[in-house]
XYZ file of C-alpha atoms in Angstrom:
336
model
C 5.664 -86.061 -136.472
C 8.287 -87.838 -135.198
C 5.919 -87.704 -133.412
C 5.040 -91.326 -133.864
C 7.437 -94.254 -134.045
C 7.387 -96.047 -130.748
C 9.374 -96.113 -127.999
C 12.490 -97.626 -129.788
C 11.981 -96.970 -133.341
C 11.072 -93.407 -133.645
C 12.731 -92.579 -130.537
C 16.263 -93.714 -131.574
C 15.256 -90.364 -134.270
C 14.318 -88.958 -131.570
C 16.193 -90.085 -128.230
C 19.164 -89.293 -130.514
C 19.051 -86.166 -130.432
C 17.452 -85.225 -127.256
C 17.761 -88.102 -124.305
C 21.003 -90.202 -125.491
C 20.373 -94.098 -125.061
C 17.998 -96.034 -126.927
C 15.689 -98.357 -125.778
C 15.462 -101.563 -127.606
C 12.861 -101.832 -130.494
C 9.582 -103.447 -129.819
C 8.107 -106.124 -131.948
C 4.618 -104.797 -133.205
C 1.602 -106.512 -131.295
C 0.115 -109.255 -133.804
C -3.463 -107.733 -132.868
C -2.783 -105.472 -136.254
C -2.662 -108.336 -138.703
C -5.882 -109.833 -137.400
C -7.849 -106.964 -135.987
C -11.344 -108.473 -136.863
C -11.933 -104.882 -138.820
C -9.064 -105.549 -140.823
C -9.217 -106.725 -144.596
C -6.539 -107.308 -147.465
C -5.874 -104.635 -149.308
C -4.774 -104.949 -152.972
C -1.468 -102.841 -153.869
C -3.196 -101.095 -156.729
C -5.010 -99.377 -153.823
C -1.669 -97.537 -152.939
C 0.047 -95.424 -155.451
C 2.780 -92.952 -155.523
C 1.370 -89.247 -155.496
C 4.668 -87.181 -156.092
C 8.322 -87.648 -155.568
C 10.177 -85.737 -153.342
C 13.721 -83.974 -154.709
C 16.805 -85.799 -152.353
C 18.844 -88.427 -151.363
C 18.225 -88.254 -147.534
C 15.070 -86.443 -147.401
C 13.366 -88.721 -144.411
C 10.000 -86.890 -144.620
C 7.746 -86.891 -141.261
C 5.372 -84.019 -141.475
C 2.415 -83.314 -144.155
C -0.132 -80.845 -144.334
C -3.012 -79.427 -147.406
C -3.804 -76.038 -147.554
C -7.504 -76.221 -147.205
C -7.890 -73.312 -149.920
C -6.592 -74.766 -152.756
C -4.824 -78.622 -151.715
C -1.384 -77.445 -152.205
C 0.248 -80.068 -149.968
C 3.587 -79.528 -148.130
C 5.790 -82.210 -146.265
C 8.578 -81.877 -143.715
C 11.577 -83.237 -143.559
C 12.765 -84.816 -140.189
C 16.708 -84.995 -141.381
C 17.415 -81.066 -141.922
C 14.072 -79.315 -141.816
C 13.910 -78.653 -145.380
C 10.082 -78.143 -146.172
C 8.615 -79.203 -149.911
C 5.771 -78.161 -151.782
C 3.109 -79.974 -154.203
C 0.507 -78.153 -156.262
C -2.133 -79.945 -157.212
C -1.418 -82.130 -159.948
C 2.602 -81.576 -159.518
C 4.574 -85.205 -159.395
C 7.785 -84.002 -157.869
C 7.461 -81.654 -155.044
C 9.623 -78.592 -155.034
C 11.210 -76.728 -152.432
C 9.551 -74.681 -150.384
C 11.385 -73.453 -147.663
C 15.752 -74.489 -148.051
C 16.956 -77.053 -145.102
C 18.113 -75.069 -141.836
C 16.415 -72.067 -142.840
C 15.822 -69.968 -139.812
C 17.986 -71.708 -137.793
C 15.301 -74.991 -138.147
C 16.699 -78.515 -137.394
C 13.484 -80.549 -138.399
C 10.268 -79.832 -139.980
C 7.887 -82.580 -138.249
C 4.047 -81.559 -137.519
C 2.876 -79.306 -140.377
C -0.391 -77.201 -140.623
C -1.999 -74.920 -142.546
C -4.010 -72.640 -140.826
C -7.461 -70.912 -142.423
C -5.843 -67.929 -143.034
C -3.386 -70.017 -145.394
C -0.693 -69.655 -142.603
C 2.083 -72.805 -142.716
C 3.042 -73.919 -139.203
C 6.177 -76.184 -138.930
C 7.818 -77.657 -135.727
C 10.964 -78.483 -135.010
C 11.182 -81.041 -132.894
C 14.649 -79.409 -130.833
C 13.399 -76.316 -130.089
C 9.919 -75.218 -130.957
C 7.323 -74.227 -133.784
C 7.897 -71.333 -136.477
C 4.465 -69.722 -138.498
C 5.259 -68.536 -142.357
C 2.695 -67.160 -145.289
C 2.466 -69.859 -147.744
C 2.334 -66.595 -150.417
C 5.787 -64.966 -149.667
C 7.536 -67.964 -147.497
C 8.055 -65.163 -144.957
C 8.329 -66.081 -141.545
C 6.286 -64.685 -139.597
C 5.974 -65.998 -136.063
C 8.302 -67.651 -134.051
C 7.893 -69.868 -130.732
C 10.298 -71.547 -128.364
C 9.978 -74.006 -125.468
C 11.273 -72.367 -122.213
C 13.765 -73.877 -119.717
C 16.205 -76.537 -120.156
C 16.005 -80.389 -120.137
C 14.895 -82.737 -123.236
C 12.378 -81.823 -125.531
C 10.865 -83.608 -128.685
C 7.917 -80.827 -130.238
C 6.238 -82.882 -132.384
C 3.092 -82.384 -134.279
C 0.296 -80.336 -134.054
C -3.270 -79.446 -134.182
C -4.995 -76.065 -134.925
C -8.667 -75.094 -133.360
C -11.385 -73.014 -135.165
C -10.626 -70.053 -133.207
C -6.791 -69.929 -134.617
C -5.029 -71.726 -131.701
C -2.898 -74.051 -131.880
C -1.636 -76.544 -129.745
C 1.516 -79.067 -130.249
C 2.466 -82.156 -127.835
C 5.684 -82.614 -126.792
C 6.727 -86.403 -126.783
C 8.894 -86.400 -124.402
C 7.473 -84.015 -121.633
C 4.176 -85.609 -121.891
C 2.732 -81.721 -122.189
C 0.687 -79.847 -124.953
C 1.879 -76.279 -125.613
C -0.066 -73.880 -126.981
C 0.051 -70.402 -128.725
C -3.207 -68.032 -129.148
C -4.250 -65.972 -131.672
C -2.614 -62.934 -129.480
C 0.587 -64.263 -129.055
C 0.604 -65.428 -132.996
C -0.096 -61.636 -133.523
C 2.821 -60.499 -131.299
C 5.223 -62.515 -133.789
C 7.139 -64.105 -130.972
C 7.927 -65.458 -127.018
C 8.305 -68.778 -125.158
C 6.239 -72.151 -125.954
C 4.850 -72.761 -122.650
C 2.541 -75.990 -121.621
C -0.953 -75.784 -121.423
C -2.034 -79.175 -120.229
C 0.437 -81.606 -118.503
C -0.723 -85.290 -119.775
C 1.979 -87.018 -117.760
C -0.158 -88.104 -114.785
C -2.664 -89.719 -116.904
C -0.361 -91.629 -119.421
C 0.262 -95.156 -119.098
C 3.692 -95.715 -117.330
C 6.197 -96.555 -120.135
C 9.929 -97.777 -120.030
C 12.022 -94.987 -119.090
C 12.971 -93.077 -122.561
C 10.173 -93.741 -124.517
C 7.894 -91.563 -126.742
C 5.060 -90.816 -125.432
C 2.283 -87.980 -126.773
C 2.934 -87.969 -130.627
C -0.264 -87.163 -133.018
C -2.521 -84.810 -131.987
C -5.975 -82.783 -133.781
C -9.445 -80.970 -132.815
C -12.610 -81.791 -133.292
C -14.454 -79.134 -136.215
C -16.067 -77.259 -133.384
C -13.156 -77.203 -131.367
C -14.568 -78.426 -128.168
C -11.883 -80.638 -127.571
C -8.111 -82.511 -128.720
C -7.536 -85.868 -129.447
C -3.386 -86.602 -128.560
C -2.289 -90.437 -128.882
C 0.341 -92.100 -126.902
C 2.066 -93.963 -129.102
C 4.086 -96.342 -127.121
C 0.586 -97.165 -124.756
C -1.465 -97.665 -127.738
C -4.183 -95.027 -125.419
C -5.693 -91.729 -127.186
C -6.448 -88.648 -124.695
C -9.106 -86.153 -125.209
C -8.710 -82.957 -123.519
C -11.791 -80.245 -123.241
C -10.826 -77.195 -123.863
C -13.843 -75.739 -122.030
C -13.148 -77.615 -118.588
C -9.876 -78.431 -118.804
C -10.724 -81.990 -118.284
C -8.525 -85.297 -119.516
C -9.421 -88.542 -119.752
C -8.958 -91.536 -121.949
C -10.994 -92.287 -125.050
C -12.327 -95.836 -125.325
C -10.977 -97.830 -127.984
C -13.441 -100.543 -129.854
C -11.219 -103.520 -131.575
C -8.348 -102.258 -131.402
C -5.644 -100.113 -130.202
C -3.259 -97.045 -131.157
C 0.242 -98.482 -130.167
C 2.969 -97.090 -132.629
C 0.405 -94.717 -133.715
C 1.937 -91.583 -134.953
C -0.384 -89.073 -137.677
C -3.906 -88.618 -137.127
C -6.545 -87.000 -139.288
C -10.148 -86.191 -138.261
C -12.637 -85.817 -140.580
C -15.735 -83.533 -139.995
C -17.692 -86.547 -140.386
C -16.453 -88.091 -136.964
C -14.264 -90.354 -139.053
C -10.588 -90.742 -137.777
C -7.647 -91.842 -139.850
C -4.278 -93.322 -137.892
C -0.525 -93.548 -139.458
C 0.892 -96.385 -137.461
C 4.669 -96.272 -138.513
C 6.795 -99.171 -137.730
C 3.853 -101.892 -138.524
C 3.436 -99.938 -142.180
C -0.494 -99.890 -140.902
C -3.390 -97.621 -141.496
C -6.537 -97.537 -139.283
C -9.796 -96.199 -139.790
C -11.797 -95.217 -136.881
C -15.297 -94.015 -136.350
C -15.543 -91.648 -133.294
C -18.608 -90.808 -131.166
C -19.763 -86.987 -131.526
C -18.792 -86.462 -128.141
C -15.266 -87.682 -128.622
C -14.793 -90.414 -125.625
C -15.506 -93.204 -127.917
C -13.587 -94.605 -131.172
C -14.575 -97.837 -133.012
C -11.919 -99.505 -135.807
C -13.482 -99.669 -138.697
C -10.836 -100.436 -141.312
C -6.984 -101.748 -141.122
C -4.443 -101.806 -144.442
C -1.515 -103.214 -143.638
C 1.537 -102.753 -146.262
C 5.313 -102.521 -146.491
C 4.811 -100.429 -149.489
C 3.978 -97.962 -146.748
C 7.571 -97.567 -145.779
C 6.961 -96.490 -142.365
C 4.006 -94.209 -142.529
C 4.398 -91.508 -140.312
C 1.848 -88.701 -141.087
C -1.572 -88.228 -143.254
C -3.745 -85.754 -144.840
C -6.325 -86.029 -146.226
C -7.553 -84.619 -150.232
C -10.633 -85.118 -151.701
C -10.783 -88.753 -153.113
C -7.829 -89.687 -151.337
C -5.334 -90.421 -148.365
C -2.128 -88.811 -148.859
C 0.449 -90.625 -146.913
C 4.288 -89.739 -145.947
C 6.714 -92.484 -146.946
C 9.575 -92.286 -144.185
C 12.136 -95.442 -144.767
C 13.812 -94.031 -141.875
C 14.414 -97.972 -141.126
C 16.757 -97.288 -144.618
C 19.901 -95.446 -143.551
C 17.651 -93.094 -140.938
C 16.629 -92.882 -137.503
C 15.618 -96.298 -137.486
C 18.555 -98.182 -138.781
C 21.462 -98.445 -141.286
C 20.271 -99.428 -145.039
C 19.604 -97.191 -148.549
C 16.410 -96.165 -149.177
C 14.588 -95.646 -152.546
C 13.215 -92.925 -153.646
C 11.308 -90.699 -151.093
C 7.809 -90.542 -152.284
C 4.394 -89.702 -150.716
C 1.860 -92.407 -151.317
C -2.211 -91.878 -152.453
C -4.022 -94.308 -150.602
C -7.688 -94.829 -151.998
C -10.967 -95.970 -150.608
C -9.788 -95.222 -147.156
């Protein structure tokens, strides 16, 4: 989850540590505080939902166990993973920073089977059981060359797939290989001749889910502002079309079984609600908060009754820029 500041923001976390120079950071497209589906949004709409325990915690990743809405969040700056019970206001931790040899914790999921995945963004994606913390699976990208795993999205039948943001590919481990505990993260669809060209060292594929049936993914391109769907029955990609508006520094997506999509833009502190077709190739803006009590939003989940949304402020002394940041927090976004 990285996985979504654009080109220059999210990639100077990024770029950083992967590609070396930064491109410079691009001023967010004024379409997002007018989008005709956009309204105010009061501030007592956006609350704090728990606190989590650190001075340079720079959370990126979220995910709710579907069982019983214990929510867990990543952190980008040394991979240290937190957990919130229901009802809990300060997180605790869950797995200890660099456990495992992990760098980052960016896309988190929990799995049906209550199984936590977490990425790290240098080398790959680790699998643990949520009930002992023990890892259980372990997957890294082959070959050599730069690399950014980001987030990740997990299909009915217990595959998952995670893009890679700055190979413009989606990995993707079965059930079997999950099973055989380890082996090499290796690209299952290669996005990169149907992106949008970008300036050299930008992200590119950041957020990605599945549909409920798991016909096909949904993967954004954050610097384009384009989302991809790829069926996982043909094999076929092409590009969704977009109805008043666009996904540009889009990073977290959610997608409810309801059809309704939910969008974490991070450096314009912006929300978007979409409403996508059954079929998947078309998505219509429904809704747009825009707030700098968002602190860089970077991922979502959602509970029942509300938006749970990842607080970054990695423009406060992070990847984004030099500063001091507040208290890292995870915000509860209502009536979105």
């Amino acid at each position: 989850m990285l996985k979504k500041l654009l080109p220059a923001t999210l990639l100077t976390l990024t770029t950083a540590l992967t590609l070396g120079a930064l491109p410079a950071v691009q001023a967010a497209p004024a379409a997002w505080a007018a989008s005709s589906a956009s309204a105010p949004v009061s501030d007592s709409r956006i609350s704090t939902a728990f606190t989590l325990p650190g001075e340079k915690v720079y959370p990126e990743g979220i995910a709710t166990d579907p069982r019983n809405h214990t929510v867990y969040v990543g952190s980008y700056a040394d991979g240290t993973v937190y957990r919130a019970r229901p009802g809990q206001r300060t997180a605790e931790v869950f797995l200890a920073a660099g456990a495992d040899g992990r760098h980052t914790a960016n896309g988190l999921r929990v799995d049906a089977r209550g199984r936590l995945w977490v990425t790290d963004s240098t080398s790959g994606v680790s699998v643990y059981d949520t009930a002992s913390r023990r890892r259980l699976a372990h997957f890294e990208v082959a070959g050599t060359g730069g690399l950014f795993v980001n987030d990740l999205a997990i299909t009915p039948d217990g595959t998952a797939y995670l893009t890679d943001s700055v190979r413009s590919v989606i990995y993707r481990v079965t059930p079997a290989q999950l099973a055989a505990g380890s082996g090499a993260l290796l690209p299952a669809y290669d996005l990169s001749g149907h992106l949008t060209p970008s300036p050299a060292g930008s992200f590119a594929l950041n957020g990605i889910v599945s549909d409920p049936a798991g016909r096909f993914l949904l993967a954004v391109d954050m610097t384009a502002g384009d989302l991809h769907r790829i069926d996982l029955r043909t094999g076929a990609i092409s590009r969704v079309v977009l109805q008043g508006g666009d996904l540009t520094h889009a990073d977290g997506l959610d997608l409810a079984p309801d059809g309704t999509l939910r969008v974490a833009h991070n450096t314009t502190n912006t929300l978007t609600r979409w409403h996508l077709s059954p079929d998947g190739t078309r998505a219509r803006l429904t809704r747009t908060i825009t707030d700098p009590s968002l602190q860089i939003p970077t991922t979502l989940s959602r509970t029942p009754g509300r938006t749970l949304v990842v607080r970054s402020q990695f423009d406060k002394g992070g990847p984004m820029g030099p500063g001091t940041p507040t208290s890292f927090t995870v915000a509860s976004v209502r009536d979105f």
